[in-house]
XYZ file of C-alpha atoms in Angstrom:
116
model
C 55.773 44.383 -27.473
C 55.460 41.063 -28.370
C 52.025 38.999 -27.428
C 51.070 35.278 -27.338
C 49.101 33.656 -29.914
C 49.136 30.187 -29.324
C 50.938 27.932 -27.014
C 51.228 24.121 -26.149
C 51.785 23.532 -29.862
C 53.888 20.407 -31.350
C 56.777 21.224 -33.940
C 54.276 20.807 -36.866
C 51.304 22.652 -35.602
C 54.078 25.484 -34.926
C 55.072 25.343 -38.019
C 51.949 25.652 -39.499
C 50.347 27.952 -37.702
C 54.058 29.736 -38.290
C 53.682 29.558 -42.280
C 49.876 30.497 -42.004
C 50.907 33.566 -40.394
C 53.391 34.731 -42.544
C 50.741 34.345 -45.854
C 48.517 37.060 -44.114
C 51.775 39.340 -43.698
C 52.277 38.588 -39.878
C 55.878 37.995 -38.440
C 55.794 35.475 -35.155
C 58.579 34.037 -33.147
C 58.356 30.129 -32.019
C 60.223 29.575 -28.567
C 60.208 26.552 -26.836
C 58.082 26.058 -23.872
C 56.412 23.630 -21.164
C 58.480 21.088 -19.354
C 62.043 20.215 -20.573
C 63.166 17.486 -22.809
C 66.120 14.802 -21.988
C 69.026 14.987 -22.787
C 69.282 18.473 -24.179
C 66.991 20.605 -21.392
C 64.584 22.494 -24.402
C 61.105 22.617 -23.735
C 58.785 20.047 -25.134
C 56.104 22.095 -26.587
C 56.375 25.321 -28.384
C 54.769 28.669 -28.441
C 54.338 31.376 -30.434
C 54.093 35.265 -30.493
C 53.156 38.069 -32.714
C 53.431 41.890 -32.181
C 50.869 43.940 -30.842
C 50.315 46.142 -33.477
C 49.657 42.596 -35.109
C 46.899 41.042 -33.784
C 44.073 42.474 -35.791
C 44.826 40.840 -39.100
C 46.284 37.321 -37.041
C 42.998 37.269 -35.480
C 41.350 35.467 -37.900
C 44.137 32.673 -38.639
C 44.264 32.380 -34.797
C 40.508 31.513 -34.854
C 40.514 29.315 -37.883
C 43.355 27.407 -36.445
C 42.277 26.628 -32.929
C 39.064 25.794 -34.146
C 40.740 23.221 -36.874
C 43.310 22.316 -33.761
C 40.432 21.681 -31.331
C 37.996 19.914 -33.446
C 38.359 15.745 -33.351
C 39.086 14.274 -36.492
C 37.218 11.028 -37.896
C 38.668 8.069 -38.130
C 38.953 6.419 -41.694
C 39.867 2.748 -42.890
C 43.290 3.262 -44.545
C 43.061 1.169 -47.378
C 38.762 1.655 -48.154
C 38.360 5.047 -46.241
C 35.448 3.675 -44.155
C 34.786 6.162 -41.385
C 34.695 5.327 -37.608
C 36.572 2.070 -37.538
C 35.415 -0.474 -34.538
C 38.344 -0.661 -31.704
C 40.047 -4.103 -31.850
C 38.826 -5.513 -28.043
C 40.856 -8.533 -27.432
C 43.817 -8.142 -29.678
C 46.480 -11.239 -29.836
C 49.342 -11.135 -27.515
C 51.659 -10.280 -29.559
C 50.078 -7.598 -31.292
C 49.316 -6.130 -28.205
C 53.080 -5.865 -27.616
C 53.748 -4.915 -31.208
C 51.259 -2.183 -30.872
C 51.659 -1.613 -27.002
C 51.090 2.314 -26.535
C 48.161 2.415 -29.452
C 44.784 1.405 -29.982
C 44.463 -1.067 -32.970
C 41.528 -1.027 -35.125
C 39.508 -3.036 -37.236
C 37.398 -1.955 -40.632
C 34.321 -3.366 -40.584
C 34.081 -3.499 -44.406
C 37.403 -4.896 -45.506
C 38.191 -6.237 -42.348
C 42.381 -4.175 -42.113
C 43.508 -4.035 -38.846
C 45.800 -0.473 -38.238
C 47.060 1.591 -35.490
C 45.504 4.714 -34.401
């Protein structure tokens, strides 16, 4: 009987969590899940389960990886690797409509502006 480990994932999280899974011996299944895509109908998200008779040894990847999954990352400068970048506050126009859908940052010790 097959059980679910993880669901809600994107493509490369299911992937990874896929190819972790299969190191420690474990066979999974990814389906699609959540609400459907345009113009094709799959779902947007994706899921994954394991056997039953599986979940003892996938316990521990399952662990590491939603804790990895669920912990936020920090923010580095791209080009200097500065940690926690300042949010731009007033950005030009048209870098607001360049960048429209992200928040742009600034480094305050080389001064790069970048997406995030």
């Amino acid at each position: 009987m097959l059980l679910l480990a993880a669901q809600y994932l994107t493509y490369a999280e299911a992937v990874t969590l896929y190819q972790q899974l299969q190191a420690v011996g474990v066979d999974a299944l990814v389906k699609s899940c959540g609400p459907p895509t345009f113009p094709f109908g799959e779902g947007m998200y994706y899921q994954l389960l394991i056997e039953e008779t599986d979940t003892t040894s996938a316990q521990a990847v399952l662990e590491a990886f939603e804790q990895q999954r669920t912990t936020p990352t920090i923010l580095h400068c791209p080009r200097c690797g500065a940690p926690e970048p300042a949010p731009v506050s007033r950005p030009a126009w048209w870098k607001r409509l360049f960048y429209a859908g992200t928040t742009l940052h600034k480094c305050p010790g080389c001064g790069k502006e970048f997406p995030r």
